Amino acid sequence: MEKYGLIGFPLGHSFSISYFNQKFKDEDIDAVYENYEISTIDALSEVLDMNPELCGLNVTIPYKEKVLHFLDSISPEARAIGAVNVIRVTHQGKKIKLKGYNSDVIGFTKSIEPMLDKKWHKKALILGTGGASKAIDYGLRNLGLETIFVSRYEKEGTIQYQNVTPEVVKEYNVIVNCTPLGMYPKTEECPLLPYEAMDSHTILYDLIYNPDETLFMKRGAQYGAQTKNGLEMLLLQAFASWEFWHEK
């Protein structure tokens, strides 16, 4: 039996385990998908040693960048992004080879592109600076948008939340939340933004999919913003993961 899985910490919110195990059941695939909740990325080697049937892994927070040092090769796209969320595991005798990919960018661009109107949507704010945000930045720039990262802290190449004025929101009217703010069970939280500056040309895209509608989305929708959660992106990146694991 082939084995696939997810590494990250924590994994209580994980969608992948139910998605892939249902896929295996529906398509009569002799495989299983398991969660490997590891408190440090150094435990990856133990996961590999204990599970010799592993053929592939997904990677979630906080390891999308930290895992790079463990890989034997990285796809050009993942290297350009600087983050990996899919690992193909191949066994060559007693040696294990790990190749990293990024399916976040595929899922995100396919999901947000139908919402974009080139007349109105030219600039985007990316909330957060973690591994997922790098894929989002890569995808938005490939779609022709100018981007700025928003961070709680002073970092090069970012602006801080207190500097996101109504004027900034009018100009950068595509806003993507790559932070865990608002994710179950802390559903009463949301990024601090001037929501009252939003209108029907504002797009709020939240990578969170639990709950279905985050407070970030609700507050924008009150002023007419278009909103979308991360479920479709997740499905699309899961399709891409399967393709990467079985790449010829």
Tab-separated table of C-alpha atoms in Angstrom:
chain	number	residue	atom	x	y	z
A	1	MET	CA	0.000	0.000	0.000
A	2	GLU	CA	1.273	3.452	-0.927
A	3	LYS	CA	1.306	6.092	1.747
A	4	TYR	CA	0.977	9.881	1.515
A	5	GLY	CA	0.708	12.484	4.222
A	6	LEU	CA	0.909	15.986	5.586
A	7	ILE	CA	3.582	17.544	7.805
A	8	GLY	CA	2.983	20.707	9.805
A	9	PHE	CA	2.065	21.989	13.241
A	10	PRO	CA	-0.725	22.102	14.296
A	11	LEU	CA	-2.845	19.959	11.959
A	12	GLY	CA	-6.266	20.046	13.598
A	13	HIS	CA	-7.592	22.219	10.750
A	14	SER	CA	-6.327	19.914	7.986
A	15	PHE	CA	-8.519	19.291	4.940
A	16	SER	CA	-6.091	17.060	3.060
A	17	ILE	CA	-6.491	13.863	5.083
A	18	SER	CA	-10.245	13.560	4.448
A	19	TYR	CA	-9.927	14.711	0.821
A	20	PHE	CA	-7.244	12.207	-0.184
A	21	ASN	CA	-8.622	9.230	1.745
A	22	GLN	CA	-12.018	9.819	0.129
A	23	LYS	CA	-10.302	10.046	-3.271
A	24	PHE	CA	-8.515	6.740	-2.649
A	25	LYS	CA	-11.798	5.079	-1.644
A	26	ASP	CA	-13.792	6.489	-4.586
A	27	GLU	CA	-11.138	5.621	-7.168
A	28	ASP	CA	-10.206	2.251	-5.646
A	29	ILE	CA	-6.587	3.330	-5.104
A	30	ASP	CA	-4.583	1.143	-2.715
A	31	ALA	CA	-3.210	4.023	-0.637
A	32	VAL	CA	-3.669	5.866	2.628
A	33	TYR	CA	-3.087	9.495	3.681
A	34	GLU	CA	-1.995	10.338	7.225
A	35	ASN	CA	-1.215	13.448	9.249
A	36	TYR	CA	2.286	13.796	10.709
A	37	GLU	CA	2.076	16.583	13.278
A	38	ILE	CA	5.704	17.407	14.027
A	39	SER	CA	6.774	20.134	16.454
A	40	THR	CA	10.089	20.686	14.647
A	41	ILE	CA	11.095	20.263	10.997
A	42	ASP	CA	14.036	18.115	12.135
A	43	ALA	CA	11.483	15.363	12.842
A	44	LEU	CA	10.944	14.963	9.081
A	45	SER	CA	13.767	12.406	8.888
A	46	GLU	CA	12.043	10.333	11.576
A	47	VAL	CA	8.751	10.435	9.636
A	48	LEU	CA	10.572	9.167	6.541
A	49	ASP	CA	12.412	6.434	8.465
A	50	MET	CA	9.240	5.202	10.181
A	51	ASN	CA	7.172	5.172	6.980
A	52	PRO	CA	9.119	3.443	4.185
A	53	GLU	CA	5.949	3.280	2.035
A	54	LEU	CA	5.778	7.083	1.761
A	55	CYS	CA	5.485	8.315	-1.836
A	56	GLY	CA	4.592	11.933	-1.194
A	57	LEU	CA	3.995	14.626	1.376
A	58	ASN	CA	2.176	17.909	1.598
A	59	VAL	CA	3.742	20.635	3.723
A	60	THR	CA	1.821	23.245	5.667
A	61	ILE	CA	2.615	25.967	8.219
A	62	PRO	CA	5.147	26.563	9.618
A	63	TYR	CA	7.471	24.443	7.436
A	64	LYS	CA	7.009	25.591	3.815
A	65	GLU	CA	10.306	27.473	3.915
A	66	LYS	CA	12.175	25.465	6.566
A	67	VAL	CA	11.788	22.234	4.582
A	68	LEU	CA	13.901	23.543	1.691
A	69	HIS	CA	17.148	22.489	3.388
A	70	PHE	CA	16.030	18.841	3.491
A	71	LEU	CA	15.344	18.487	-0.235
A	72	ASP	CA	17.555	16.957	-2.898
A	73	SER	CA	15.975	19.017	-5.687
A	74	ILE	CA	13.404	21.776	-6.093
A	75	SER	CA	11.229	22.655	-9.085
A	76	PRO	CA	12.116	25.978	-10.755
A	77	GLU	CA	8.789	27.517	-9.712
A	78	ALA	CA	9.150	26.486	-6.058
A	79	ARG	CA	12.725	27.793	-6.065
A	80	ALA	CA	11.568	31.154	-7.431
A	81	ILE	CA	8.843	31.354	-4.792
A	82	GLY	CA	11.124	30.217	-1.979
A	83	ALA	CA	8.579	27.853	-0.469
A	84	VAL	CA	7.538	24.223	-0.939
A	85	ASN	CA	4.214	22.597	-0.071
A	86	VAL	CA	4.533	19.314	-2.003
A	87	ILE	CA	7.324	16.730	-1.718
A	88	ARG	CA	7.729	13.763	-4.003
A	89	VAL	CA	9.427	10.872	-2.200
A	90	THR	CA	11.280	8.330	-4.327
A	91	HIS	CA	13.255	5.316	-3.136
A	92	GLN	CA	16.470	4.405	-4.926
A	93	GLY	CA	17.671	1.288	-3.152
A	94	LYS	CA	18.234	2.360	0.435
A	95	LYS	CA	18.437	6.031	-0.540
A	96	ILE	CA	15.479	8.384	-0.284
A	97	LYS	CA	15.248	11.288	-2.733
A	98	LEU	CA	13.044	14.300	-1.987
A	99	LYS	CA	11.898	16.755	-4.662
A	100	GLY	CA	9.971	19.896	-3.700
A	101	TYR	CA	7.196	21.639	-5.618
A	102	ASN	CA	4.714	24.452	-4.985
A	103	SER	CA	1.063	23.777	-5.786
A	104	ASP	CA	-0.241	26.802	-3.837
A	105	VAL	CA	0.500	29.125	-6.735
A	106	ILE	CA	-1.377	26.892	-9.203
A	107	GLY	CA	-4.435	26.606	-6.980
A	108	PHE	CA	-4.500	30.295	-6.115
A	109	THR	CA	-4.079	31.744	-9.615
A	110	LYS	CA	-6.726	29.449	-11.106
A	111	SER	CA	-9.116	30.370	-8.292
A	112	ILE	CA	-8.700	34.160	-8.260
A	113	GLU	CA	-8.222	34.843	-11.977
A	114	PRO	CA	-11.965	34.725	-12.858
A	115	MET	CA	-12.607	37.455	-10.248
A	116	LEU	CA	-10.122	39.918	-11.715
A	117	ASP	CA	-11.061	42.759	-14.064
A	118	LYS	CA	-7.992	44.332	-15.666
A	119	LYS	CA	-9.764	47.696	-15.754
A	120	TRP	CA	-10.109	47.813	-11.957
A	121	HIS	CA	-7.665	45.355	-10.448
A	122	LYS	CA	-4.050	46.375	-10.890
A	123	LYS	CA	-2.586	46.352	-7.377
A	124	ALA	CA	-2.833	43.953	-4.448
A	125	LEU	CA	-2.119	43.840	-0.726
A	126	ILE	CA	-0.817	40.543	0.644
A	127	LEU	CA	-1.499	40.181	4.364
A	128	GLY	CA	1.294	38.172	5.981
A	129	THR	CA	4.842	37.249	5.027
A	130	GLY	CA	4.995	33.463	5.524
A	131	GLY	CA	5.532	30.698	2.979
A	132	ALA	CA	2.011	30.866	1.544
A	133	SER	CA	2.301	34.612	0.976
A	134	LYS	CA	5.333	34.080	-1.251
A	135	ALA	CA	3.315	31.819	-3.556
A	136	ILE	CA	0.471	34.343	-3.591
A	137	ASP	CA	2.893	37.133	-4.505
A	138	TYR	CA	4.362	35.025	-7.317
A	139	GLY	CA	0.880	34.218	-8.636
A	140	LEU	CA	-0.429	37.786	-8.495
A	141	ARG	CA	2.635	39.165	-10.265
A	142	ASN	CA	2.254	36.497	-12.946
A	143	LEU	CA	-1.310	37.744	-13.399
A	144	GLY	CA	0.045	41.266	-13.947
A	145	LEU	CA	-0.673	42.858	-10.557
A	146	GLU	CA	1.650	45.035	-8.509
A	147	THR	CA	1.940	43.773	-4.928
A	148	ILE	CA	2.827	44.953	-1.427
A	149	PHE	CA	3.208	42.771	1.668
A	150	VAL	CA	1.544	43.909	4.898
A	151	SER	CA	3.189	42.859	8.162
A	152	ARG	CA	2.701	43.501	11.863
A	153	TYR	CA	6.437	44.101	12.132
A	154	GLU	CA	8.933	46.415	10.480
A	155	LYS	CA	10.392	44.345	7.645
A	156	GLU	CA	12.103	45.333	4.448
A	157	GLY	CA	9.672	45.384	1.533
A	158	THR	CA	6.556	45.597	3.723
A	159	ILE	CA	4.152	48.158	5.087
A	160	GLN	CA	2.526	47.895	8.493
A	161	TYR	CA	-1.196	47.608	9.217
A	162	GLN	CA	-1.372	51.078	10.735
A	163	ASN	CA	-0.218	52.461	7.386
A	164	VAL	CA	-2.981	50.792	5.390
A	165	THR	CA	-5.141	53.890	4.993
A	166	PRO	CA	-8.486	54.174	3.152
A	167	GLU	CA	-6.513	55.626	0.237
A	168	VAL	CA	-4.252	52.551	0.136
A	169	VAL	CA	-7.299	50.234	0.128
A	170	LYS	CA	-8.828	52.185	-2.783
A	171	GLU	CA	-5.608	51.831	-4.786
A	172	TYR	CA	-4.686	48.267	-3.758
A	173	ASN	CA	-8.189	46.862	-4.053
A	174	VAL	CA	-7.257	43.170	-4.249
A	175	ILE	CA	-6.509	42.017	-0.695
A	176	VAL	CA	-5.399	38.470	0.093
A	177	ASN	CA	-5.290	37.228	3.676
A	178	CYS	CA	-2.387	34.790	4.160
A	179	THR	CA	-2.480	34.998	7.963
A	180	PRO	CA	-4.321	32.610	10.337
A	181	LEU	CA	-6.425	35.503	11.698
A	182	GLY	CA	-10.050	34.399	11.786
A	183	MET	CA	-9.387	30.673	11.445
A	184	TYR	CA	-11.454	28.308	13.565
A	185	PRO	CA	-11.717	28.353	16.568
A	186	LYS	CA	-10.732	32.059	16.793
A	187	THR	CA	-13.412	33.139	14.351
A	188	GLU	CA	-13.957	36.532	16.007
A	189	GLU	CA	-10.582	37.837	14.781
A	190	CYS	CA	-9.766	39.615	11.536
A	191	PRO	CA	-6.991	41.777	10.070
A	192	LEU	CA	-7.160	45.431	11.134
A	193	LEU	CA	-8.072	47.290	7.944
A	194	PRO	CA	-10.257	50.279	7.001
A	195	TYR	CA	-13.113	48.120	5.725
A	196	GLU	CA	-15.319	51.181	5.285
A	197	ALA	CA	-13.110	52.201	2.327
A	198	MET	CA	-14.104	49.068	0.387
A	199	ASP	CA	-16.677	48.889	-2.393
A	200	SER	CA	-17.867	46.644	-5.228
A	201	HIS	CA	-14.437	46.844	-6.908
A	202	THR	CA	-12.699	45.432	-3.821
A	203	ILE	CA	-11.761	41.753	-3.827
A	204	LEU	CA	-11.120	40.057	-0.485
A	205	TYR	CA	-9.611	36.594	-0.881
A	206	ASP	CA	-9.020	34.590	2.295
A	207	LEU	CA	-6.799	31.497	2.229
A	208	ILE	CA	-8.748	30.287	5.287
A	209	TYR	CA	-11.606	27.859	4.527
A	210	ASN	CA	-12.792	27.122	8.075
A	211	PRO	CA	-15.118	28.917	8.717
A	212	ASP	CA	-16.634	29.261	5.224
A	213	GLU	CA	-16.998	33.003	5.711
A	214	THR	CA	-14.399	34.658	7.920
A	215	LEU	CA	-14.916	37.950	9.718
A	216	PHE	CA	-12.479	39.483	7.183
A	217	MET	CA	-14.878	38.460	4.406
A	218	LYS	CA	-18.013	39.477	6.310
A	219	ARG	CA	-16.743	42.956	7.106
A	220	GLY	CA	-15.737	43.597	3.504
A	221	ALA	CA	-19.020	42.229	2.164
A	222	GLN	CA	-20.906	44.780	4.296
A	223	TYR	CA	-19.442	47.460	2.029
A	224	GLY	CA	-20.009	45.559	-1.220
A	225	ALA	CA	-16.644	43.791	-1.577
A	226	GLN	CA	-16.409	40.562	-3.564
A	227	THR	CA	-15.198	37.733	-1.314
A	228	LYS	CA	-13.893	34.202	-1.681
A	229	ASN	CA	-12.447	31.683	0.758
A	230	GLY	CA	-9.581	29.246	0.210
A	231	LEU	CA	-11.549	26.025	-0.376
A	232	GLU	CA	-11.391	26.071	-4.170
A	233	MET	CA	-7.679	26.895	-4.020
A	234	LEU	CA	-7.204	23.951	-1.677
A	235	LEU	CA	-8.998	21.575	-4.047
A	236	LEU	CA	-7.003	22.824	-7.025
A	237	GLN	CA	-3.690	22.525	-5.202
A	238	ALA	CA	-4.648	19.009	-4.069
A	239	PHE	CA	-5.177	18.038	-7.735
A	240	ALA	CA	-1.765	19.511	-8.519
A	241	SER	CA	-0.139	17.630	-5.604
A	242	TRP	CA	-1.323	14.321	-7.035
A	243	GLU	CA	0.120	15.267	-10.447
A	244	PHE	CA	3.495	16.185	-8.909
A	245	TRP	CA	3.660	12.917	-6.960
A	246	HIS	CA	3.122	10.980	-10.194
A	247	GLU	CA	5.210	13.132	-12.489
A	248	LYS	CA	7.016	11.073	-15.142
